[in-house]
Coordinates of C-alpha atoms in Angstrom, one line a residue:
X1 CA -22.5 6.3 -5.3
X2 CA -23.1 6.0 -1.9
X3 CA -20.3 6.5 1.1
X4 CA -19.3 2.8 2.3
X5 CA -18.1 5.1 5.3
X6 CA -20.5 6.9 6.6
X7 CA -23.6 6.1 3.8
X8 CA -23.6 9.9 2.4
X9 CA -25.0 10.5 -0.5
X10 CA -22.8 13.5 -0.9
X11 CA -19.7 11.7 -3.4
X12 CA -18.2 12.8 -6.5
X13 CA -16.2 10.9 -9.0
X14 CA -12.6 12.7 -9.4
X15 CA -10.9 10.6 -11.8
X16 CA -11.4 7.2 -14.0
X17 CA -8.5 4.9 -14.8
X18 CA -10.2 2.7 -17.2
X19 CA -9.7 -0.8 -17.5
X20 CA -7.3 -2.6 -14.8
X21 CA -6.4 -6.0 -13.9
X22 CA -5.6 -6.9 -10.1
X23 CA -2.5 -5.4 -9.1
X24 CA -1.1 -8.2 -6.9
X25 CA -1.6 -11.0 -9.6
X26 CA 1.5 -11.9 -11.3
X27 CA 0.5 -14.1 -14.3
X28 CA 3.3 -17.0 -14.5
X29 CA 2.3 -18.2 -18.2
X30 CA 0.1 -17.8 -21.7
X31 CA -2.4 -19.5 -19.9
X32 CA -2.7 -17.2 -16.8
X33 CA -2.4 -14.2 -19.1
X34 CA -5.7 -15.5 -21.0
X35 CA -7.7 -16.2 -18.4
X36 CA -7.1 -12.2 -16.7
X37 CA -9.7 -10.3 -16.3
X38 CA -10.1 -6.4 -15.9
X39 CA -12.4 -3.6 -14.4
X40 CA -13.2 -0.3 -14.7
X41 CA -11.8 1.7 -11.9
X42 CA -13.3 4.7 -11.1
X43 CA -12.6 6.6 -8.0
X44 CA -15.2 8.9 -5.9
X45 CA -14.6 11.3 -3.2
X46 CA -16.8 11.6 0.0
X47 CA -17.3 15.3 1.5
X48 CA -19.0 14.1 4.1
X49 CA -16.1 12.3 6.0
X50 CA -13.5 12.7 3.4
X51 CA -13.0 9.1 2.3
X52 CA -11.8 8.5 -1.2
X53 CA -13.0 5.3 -2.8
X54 CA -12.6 2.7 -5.7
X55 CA -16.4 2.2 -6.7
X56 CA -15.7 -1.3 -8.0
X57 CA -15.4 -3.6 -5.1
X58 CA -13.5 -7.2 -5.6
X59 CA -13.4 -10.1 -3.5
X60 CA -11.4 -10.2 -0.4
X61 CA -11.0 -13.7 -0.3
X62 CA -10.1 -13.7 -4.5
X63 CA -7.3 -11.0 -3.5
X64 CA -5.4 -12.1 -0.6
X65 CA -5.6 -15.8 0.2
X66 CA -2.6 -16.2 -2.5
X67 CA -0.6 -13.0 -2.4
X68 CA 2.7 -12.3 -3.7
X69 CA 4.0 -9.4 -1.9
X70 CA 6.5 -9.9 0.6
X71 CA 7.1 -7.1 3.3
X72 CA 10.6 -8.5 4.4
X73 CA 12.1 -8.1 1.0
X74 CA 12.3 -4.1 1.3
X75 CA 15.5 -3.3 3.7
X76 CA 13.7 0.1 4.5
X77 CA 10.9 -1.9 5.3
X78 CA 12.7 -3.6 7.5
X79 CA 14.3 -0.4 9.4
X80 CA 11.1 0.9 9.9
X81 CA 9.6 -1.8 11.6
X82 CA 12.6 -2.4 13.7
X83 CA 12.1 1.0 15.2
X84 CA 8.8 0.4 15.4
X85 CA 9.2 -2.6 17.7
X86 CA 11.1 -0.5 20.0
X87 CA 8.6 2.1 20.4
X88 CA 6.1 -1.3 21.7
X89 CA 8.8 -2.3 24.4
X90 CA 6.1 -0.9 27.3
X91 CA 3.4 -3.1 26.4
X92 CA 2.8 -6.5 27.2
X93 CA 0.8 -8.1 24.3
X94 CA 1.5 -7.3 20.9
X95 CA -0.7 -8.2 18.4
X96 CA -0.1 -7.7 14.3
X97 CA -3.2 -7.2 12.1
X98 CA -2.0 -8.2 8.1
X99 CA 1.5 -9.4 9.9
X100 CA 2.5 -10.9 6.1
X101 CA 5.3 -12.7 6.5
X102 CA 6.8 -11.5 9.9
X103 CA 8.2 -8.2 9.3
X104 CA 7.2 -6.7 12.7
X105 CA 7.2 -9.9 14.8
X106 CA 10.8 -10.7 13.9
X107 CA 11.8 -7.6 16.0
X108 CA 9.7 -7.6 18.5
X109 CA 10.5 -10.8 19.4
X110 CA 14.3 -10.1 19.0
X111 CA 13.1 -6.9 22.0
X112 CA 11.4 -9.6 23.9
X113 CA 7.6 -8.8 23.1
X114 CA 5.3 -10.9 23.6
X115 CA 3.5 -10.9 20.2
X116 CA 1.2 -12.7 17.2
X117 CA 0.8 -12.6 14.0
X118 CA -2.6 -12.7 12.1
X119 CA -3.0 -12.8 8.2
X120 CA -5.2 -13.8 5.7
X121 CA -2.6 -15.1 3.1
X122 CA -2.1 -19.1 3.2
X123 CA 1.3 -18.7 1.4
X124 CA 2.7 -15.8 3.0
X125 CA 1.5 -16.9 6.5
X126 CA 3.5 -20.1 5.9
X127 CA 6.7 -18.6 5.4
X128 CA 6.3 -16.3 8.7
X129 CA 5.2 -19.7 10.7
X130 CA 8.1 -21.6 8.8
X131 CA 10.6 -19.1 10.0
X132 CA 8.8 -19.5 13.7
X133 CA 6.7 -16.0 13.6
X134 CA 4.0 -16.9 15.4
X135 CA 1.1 -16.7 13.0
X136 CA -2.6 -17.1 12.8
X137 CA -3.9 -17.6 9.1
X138 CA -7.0 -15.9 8.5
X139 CA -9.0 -12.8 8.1
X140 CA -9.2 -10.4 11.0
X141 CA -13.0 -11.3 12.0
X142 CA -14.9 -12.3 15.4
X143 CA -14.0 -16.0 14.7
X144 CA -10.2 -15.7 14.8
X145 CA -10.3 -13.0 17.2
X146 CA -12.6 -15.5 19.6
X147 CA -10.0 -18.7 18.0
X148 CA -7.2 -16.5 19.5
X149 CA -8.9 -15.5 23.1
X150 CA -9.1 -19.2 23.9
X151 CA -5.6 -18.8 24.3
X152 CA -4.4 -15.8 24.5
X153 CA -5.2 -12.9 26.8
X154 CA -6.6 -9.3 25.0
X155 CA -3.6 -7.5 23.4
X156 CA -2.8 -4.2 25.2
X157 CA -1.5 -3.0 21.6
X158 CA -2.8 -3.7 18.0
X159 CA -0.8 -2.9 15.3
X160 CA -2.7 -2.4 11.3
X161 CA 0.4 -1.3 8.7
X162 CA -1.1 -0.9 5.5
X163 CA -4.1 -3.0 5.7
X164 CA -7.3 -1.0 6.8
X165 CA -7.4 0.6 3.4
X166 CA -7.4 -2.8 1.7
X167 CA -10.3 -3.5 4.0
X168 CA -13.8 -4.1 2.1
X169 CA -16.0 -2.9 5.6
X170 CA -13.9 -0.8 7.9
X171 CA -16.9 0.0 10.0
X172 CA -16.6 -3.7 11.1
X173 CA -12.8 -4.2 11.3
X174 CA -12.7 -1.0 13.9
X175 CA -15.8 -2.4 15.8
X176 CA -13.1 -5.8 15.6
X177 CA -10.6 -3.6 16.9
X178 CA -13.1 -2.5 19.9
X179 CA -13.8 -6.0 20.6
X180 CA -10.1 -7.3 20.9
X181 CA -8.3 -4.5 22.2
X182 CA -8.0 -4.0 26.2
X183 CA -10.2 -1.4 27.8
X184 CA -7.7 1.8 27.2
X185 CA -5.9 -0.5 24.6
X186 CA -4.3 1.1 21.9
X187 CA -4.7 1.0 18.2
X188 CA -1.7 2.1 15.6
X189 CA -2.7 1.9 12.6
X190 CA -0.8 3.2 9.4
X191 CA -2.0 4.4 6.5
X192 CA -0.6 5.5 2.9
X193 CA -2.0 8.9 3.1
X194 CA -4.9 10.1 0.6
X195 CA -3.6 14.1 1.2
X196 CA -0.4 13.4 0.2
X197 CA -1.3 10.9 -3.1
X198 CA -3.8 13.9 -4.5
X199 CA -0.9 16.5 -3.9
X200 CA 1.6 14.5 -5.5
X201 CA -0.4 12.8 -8.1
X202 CA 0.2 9.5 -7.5
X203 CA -2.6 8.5 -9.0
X204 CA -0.1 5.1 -9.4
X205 CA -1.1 4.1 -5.8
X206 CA -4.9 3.4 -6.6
X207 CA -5.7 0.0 -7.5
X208 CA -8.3 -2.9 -6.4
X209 CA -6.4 -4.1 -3.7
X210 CA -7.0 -1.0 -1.8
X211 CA -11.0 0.0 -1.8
X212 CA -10.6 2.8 0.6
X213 CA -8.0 5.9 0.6
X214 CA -8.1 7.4 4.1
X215 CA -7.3 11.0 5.3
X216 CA -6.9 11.5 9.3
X217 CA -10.5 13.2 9.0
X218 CA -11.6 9.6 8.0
X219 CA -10.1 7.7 10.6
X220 CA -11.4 9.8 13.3
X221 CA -14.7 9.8 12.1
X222 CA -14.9 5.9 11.6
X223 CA -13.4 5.6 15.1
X224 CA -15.4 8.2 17.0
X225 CA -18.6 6.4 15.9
X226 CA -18.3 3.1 17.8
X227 CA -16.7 5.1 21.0
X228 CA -12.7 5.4 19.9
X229 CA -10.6 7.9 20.3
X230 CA -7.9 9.6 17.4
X231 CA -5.4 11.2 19.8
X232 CA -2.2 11.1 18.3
X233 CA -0.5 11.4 14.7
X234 CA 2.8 11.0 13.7
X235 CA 4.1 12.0 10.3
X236 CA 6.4 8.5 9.0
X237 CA 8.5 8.0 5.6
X238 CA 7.3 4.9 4.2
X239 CA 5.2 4.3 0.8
X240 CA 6.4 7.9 0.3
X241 CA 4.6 9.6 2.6
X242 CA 2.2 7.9 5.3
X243 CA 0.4 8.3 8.6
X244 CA 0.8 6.6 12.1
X245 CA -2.3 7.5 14.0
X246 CA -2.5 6.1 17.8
X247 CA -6.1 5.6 18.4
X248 CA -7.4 4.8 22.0
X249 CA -9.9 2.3 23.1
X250 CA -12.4 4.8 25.0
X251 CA -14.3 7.7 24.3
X252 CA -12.3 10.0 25.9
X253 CA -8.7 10.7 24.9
X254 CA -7.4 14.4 24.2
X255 CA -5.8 14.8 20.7
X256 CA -2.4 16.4 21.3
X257 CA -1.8 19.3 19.5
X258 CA 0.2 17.4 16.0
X259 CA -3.1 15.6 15.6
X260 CA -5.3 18.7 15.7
X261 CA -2.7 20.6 13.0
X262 CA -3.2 17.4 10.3
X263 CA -6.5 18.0 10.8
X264 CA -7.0 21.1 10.1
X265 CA -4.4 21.2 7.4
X266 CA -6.2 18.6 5.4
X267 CA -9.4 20.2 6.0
X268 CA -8.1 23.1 4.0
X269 CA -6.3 20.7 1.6
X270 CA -9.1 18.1 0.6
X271 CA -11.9 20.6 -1.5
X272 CA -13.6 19.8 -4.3
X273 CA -12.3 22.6 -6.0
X274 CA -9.0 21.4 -6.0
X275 CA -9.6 17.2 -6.6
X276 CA -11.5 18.7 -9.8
X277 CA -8.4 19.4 -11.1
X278 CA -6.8 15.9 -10.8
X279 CA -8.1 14.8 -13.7
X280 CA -6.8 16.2 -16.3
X281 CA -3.1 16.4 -14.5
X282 CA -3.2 12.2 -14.9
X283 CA -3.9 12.5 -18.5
X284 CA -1.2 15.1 -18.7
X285 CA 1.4 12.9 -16.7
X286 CA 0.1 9.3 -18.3
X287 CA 0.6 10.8 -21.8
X288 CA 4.1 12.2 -21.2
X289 CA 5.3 8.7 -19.8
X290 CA 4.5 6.6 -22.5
X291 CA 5.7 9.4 -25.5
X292 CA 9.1 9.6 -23.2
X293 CA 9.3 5.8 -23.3
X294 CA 8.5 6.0 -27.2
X295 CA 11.4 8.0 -27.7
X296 CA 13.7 6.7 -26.2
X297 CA 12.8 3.3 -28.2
X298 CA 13.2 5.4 -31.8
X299 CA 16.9 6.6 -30.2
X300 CA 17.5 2.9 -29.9
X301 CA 18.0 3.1 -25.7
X302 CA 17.5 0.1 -23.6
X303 CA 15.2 0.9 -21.2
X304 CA 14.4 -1.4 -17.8
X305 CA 12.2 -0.9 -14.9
X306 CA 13.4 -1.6 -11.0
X307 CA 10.6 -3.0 -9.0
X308 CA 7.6 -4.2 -9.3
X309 CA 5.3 -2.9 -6.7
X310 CA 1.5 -3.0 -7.5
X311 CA 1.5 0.8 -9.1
X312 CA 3.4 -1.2 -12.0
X313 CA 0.0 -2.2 -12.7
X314 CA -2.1 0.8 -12.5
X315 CA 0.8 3.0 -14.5
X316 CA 1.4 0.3 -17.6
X317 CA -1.8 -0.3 -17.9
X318 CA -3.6 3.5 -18.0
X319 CA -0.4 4.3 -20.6
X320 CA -0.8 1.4 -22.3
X321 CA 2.7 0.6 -21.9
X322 CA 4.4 -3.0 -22.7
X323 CA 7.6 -4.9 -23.3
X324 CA 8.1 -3.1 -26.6
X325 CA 8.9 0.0 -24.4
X326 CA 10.2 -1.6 -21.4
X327 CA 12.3 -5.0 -22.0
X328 CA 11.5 -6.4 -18.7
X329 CA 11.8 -5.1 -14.4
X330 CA 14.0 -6.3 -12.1
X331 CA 12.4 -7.2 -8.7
X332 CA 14.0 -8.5 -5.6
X333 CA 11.3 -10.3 -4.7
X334 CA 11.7 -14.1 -5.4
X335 CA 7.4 -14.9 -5.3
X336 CA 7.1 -12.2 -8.5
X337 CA 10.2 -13.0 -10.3
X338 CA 9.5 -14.9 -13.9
X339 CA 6.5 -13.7 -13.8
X340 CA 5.1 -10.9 -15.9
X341 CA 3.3 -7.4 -14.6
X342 CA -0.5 -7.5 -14.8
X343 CA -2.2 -6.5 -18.0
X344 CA 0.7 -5.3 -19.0
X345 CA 2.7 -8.2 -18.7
X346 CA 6.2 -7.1 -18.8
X347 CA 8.7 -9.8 -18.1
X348 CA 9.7 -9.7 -13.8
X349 CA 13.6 -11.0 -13.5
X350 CA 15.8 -11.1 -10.9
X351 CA 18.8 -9.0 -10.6
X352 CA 21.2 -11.4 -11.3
X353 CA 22.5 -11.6 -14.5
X354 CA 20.1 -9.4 -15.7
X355 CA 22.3 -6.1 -15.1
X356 CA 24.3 -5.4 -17.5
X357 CA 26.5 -2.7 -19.7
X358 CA 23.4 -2.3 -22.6
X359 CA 20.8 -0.8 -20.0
X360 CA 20.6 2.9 -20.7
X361 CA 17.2 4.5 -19.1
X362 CA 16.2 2.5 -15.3
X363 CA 12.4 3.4 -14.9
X364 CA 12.3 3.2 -10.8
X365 CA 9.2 2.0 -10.1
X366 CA 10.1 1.4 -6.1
X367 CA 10.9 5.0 -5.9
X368 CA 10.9 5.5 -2.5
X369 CA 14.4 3.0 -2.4
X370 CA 15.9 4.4 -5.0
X371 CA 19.0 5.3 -2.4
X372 CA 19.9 1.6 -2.0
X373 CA 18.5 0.7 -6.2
X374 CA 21.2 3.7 -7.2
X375 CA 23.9 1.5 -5.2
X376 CA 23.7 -1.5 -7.5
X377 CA 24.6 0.4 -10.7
X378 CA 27.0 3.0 -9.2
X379 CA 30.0 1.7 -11.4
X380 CA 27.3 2.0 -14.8
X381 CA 26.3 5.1 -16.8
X382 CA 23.1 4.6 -16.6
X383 CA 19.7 7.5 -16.2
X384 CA 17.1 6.8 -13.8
X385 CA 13.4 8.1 -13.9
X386 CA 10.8 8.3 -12.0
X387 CA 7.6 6.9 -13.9
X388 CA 4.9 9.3 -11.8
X389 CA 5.2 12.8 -12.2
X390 CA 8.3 11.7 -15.0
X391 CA 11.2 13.0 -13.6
X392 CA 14.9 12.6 -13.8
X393 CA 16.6 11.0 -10.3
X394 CA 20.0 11.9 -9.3

């Protein structure tokens, strides 16, 4: 296939994870679960600008005007984003690109920032609004940004947390950014990091709502060509592992010397010769899940999942794993609960009343909270796992 980057020819598949429904669509009922639909998803690597992508592309509009993830849910979420407000205290406008349902604004508000929120999702835009987070409901396009300039002045500061890669043409959303920003404005963007998913395997954290995994290479590269500048990059602990990169509007900004050291780490790091390899790891790691899970159902153990993020979807589904092997997940989130995982469709409950002295095995899906999940059962003997490499958590 061709780069959607920067239109190389010069891609190469790395790994196929078969048939998968959309991550972020709970079914509710029989009904919903007949009418789901799936698609292969294959993912190619670009060695031109180092871009990893899903070659299947669906709908924008299908996948985020009714969403059911909910930022503010997550209480390490919500740490983050309250430090990052207080990094944002020296500029004057603050605008949030994919604000979902006011994570970021409610802090920078509370620091006395002026700021806006802009997302695409109907539902989740309404709660921000309803809780009086200033929100604009729409995709990040030239008519909202020229809807939001009739009243507003340019933002000296745009903020993008985890949306460019769910972006179908990033090309356009930076020459967006361009448009919007204040001359010398500033662009933060962060980004689940592509480096880090390949060296880990977490193969779990490609699915349809994200057509583009990003390295820094990427990002400068997209940038550079419409007259941006990559200058900073800070190493940040959320999703895992991710990327804040500070990107300037104008040609000219020196990288500092953190920015050029990620980028010539990943250079050495993201080689064919080493993504060839991927491959047959994820069959290795999807196959020892699901025989795990098997056992533990022949030894009678009752096993649960905690969380119900949208790798759920991409894990059950490649293992072919079901509520025969895990009873149901419990999920904080009140927009997913009594619903069921996609394709899968494992049974989503609240925590209430649904912890209790028969659980055995907790598969820990959220991972990355497992600190705060481990709290809620500290007075059960219970074993926790992590699904992706399988691994006992202490």
């Amino acid at each position: 296939m061709k780069c959607r980057v920067c239109k190389s020819k010069n891609t190469v598949e790395i790994f196929d994870l078969g048939k998968q429904p959309l991550a972020n669509k709970y079914p509710k009922n029989i009904k919903e679960i007949k009418n789901e639909k799936k698609y292969q998803l294959s993912v190619y690597f670009c060695k031109n600008c180092k871009t990893a992508q899903i070659k299947k592309l669906i709908s924008r509009k299908l996948m985020f005007e009714d969403y059911y993830y909910l930022s503010s849910v997550n209480q390490g979420l919500r740490i983050h984003f309250q430090k990052l407000a207080r990094k944002l205290k020296r500029f004057n406008f603050v605008v949030d690109i994919g604000s979902n349902d006011g994570i970021l604004l409610e802090p920078l508000i509370k620091n006395k920032i002026n700021c806006l929120g802009i997302d695409p999702s109907k539902n989740v835009g309404k709660i921000a609004n309803d809780k009086g987070f200033l929100t604009e409901i729409g995709f990040f396009n030239r008519k909202i940004i020229n809807r939001i300039l009739k009243k507003y002045p340019k933002p000296d500061a745009l903020v993008a947390s985890s949306v460019v890669t769910h972006l179908e043409k990033p090309i356009e959303f930076a020459k967006n950014t361009k448009f919007f920003l204040k001359k010398s404005g500033i662009l933060i963007l962060e980004i689940e990091y592509l480096n880090n998913f390949l060296k880990n395997l977490e193969y779990e954290r490609f699915y349809f709502d994200r057509p583009f995994y990003y390295s820094a290479n990427s990002i400068d590269y997209i940038f550079k060509s419409i007259n941006m500048s990559l200058f900073d990059i800070e190493l940040i602990n959320i999703h895992g592992s991710s990327l804040r990169l500070y990107i300037k509007n104008s040609k000219f900004a020196q990288k500092t010397k953190r920015c050029n050291k990620v980028l010539k780490e990943e250079n050495k790091n993201l080689n064919i010769n080493k993504l060839s390899l991927i491959k047959d790891k994820i069959i290795k790691e999807s196959k020892l899940i699901k025989d795990k899970l098997e056992r533990f159902k022949k030894e009678n153990i009752k096993v649960i999942g905690y969380g119900s993020p949208a790798r759920v979807s991409t894990i059950t589904n490649y293992s072919k794993i079901n509520n025969k092997l895990i009873e149901y997940i419990i999920d904080d989130s009140p927009i997913k609960q009594n619903k069921f995982t996609p394709g899968s469709h494992i049974k989503i409950l609240p925590r209430k009343n649904n912890i209790n002295k028969n659980i055995g095995i907790i598969i820990v899906f959220a991972y990355e909270y497992f600190a705060d999940i481990r709290k809620r059962f500290k007075k059960m003997n219970v074993k926790f796992y992590k699904p992706i490499p399988f691994k006992k958590l202490i």
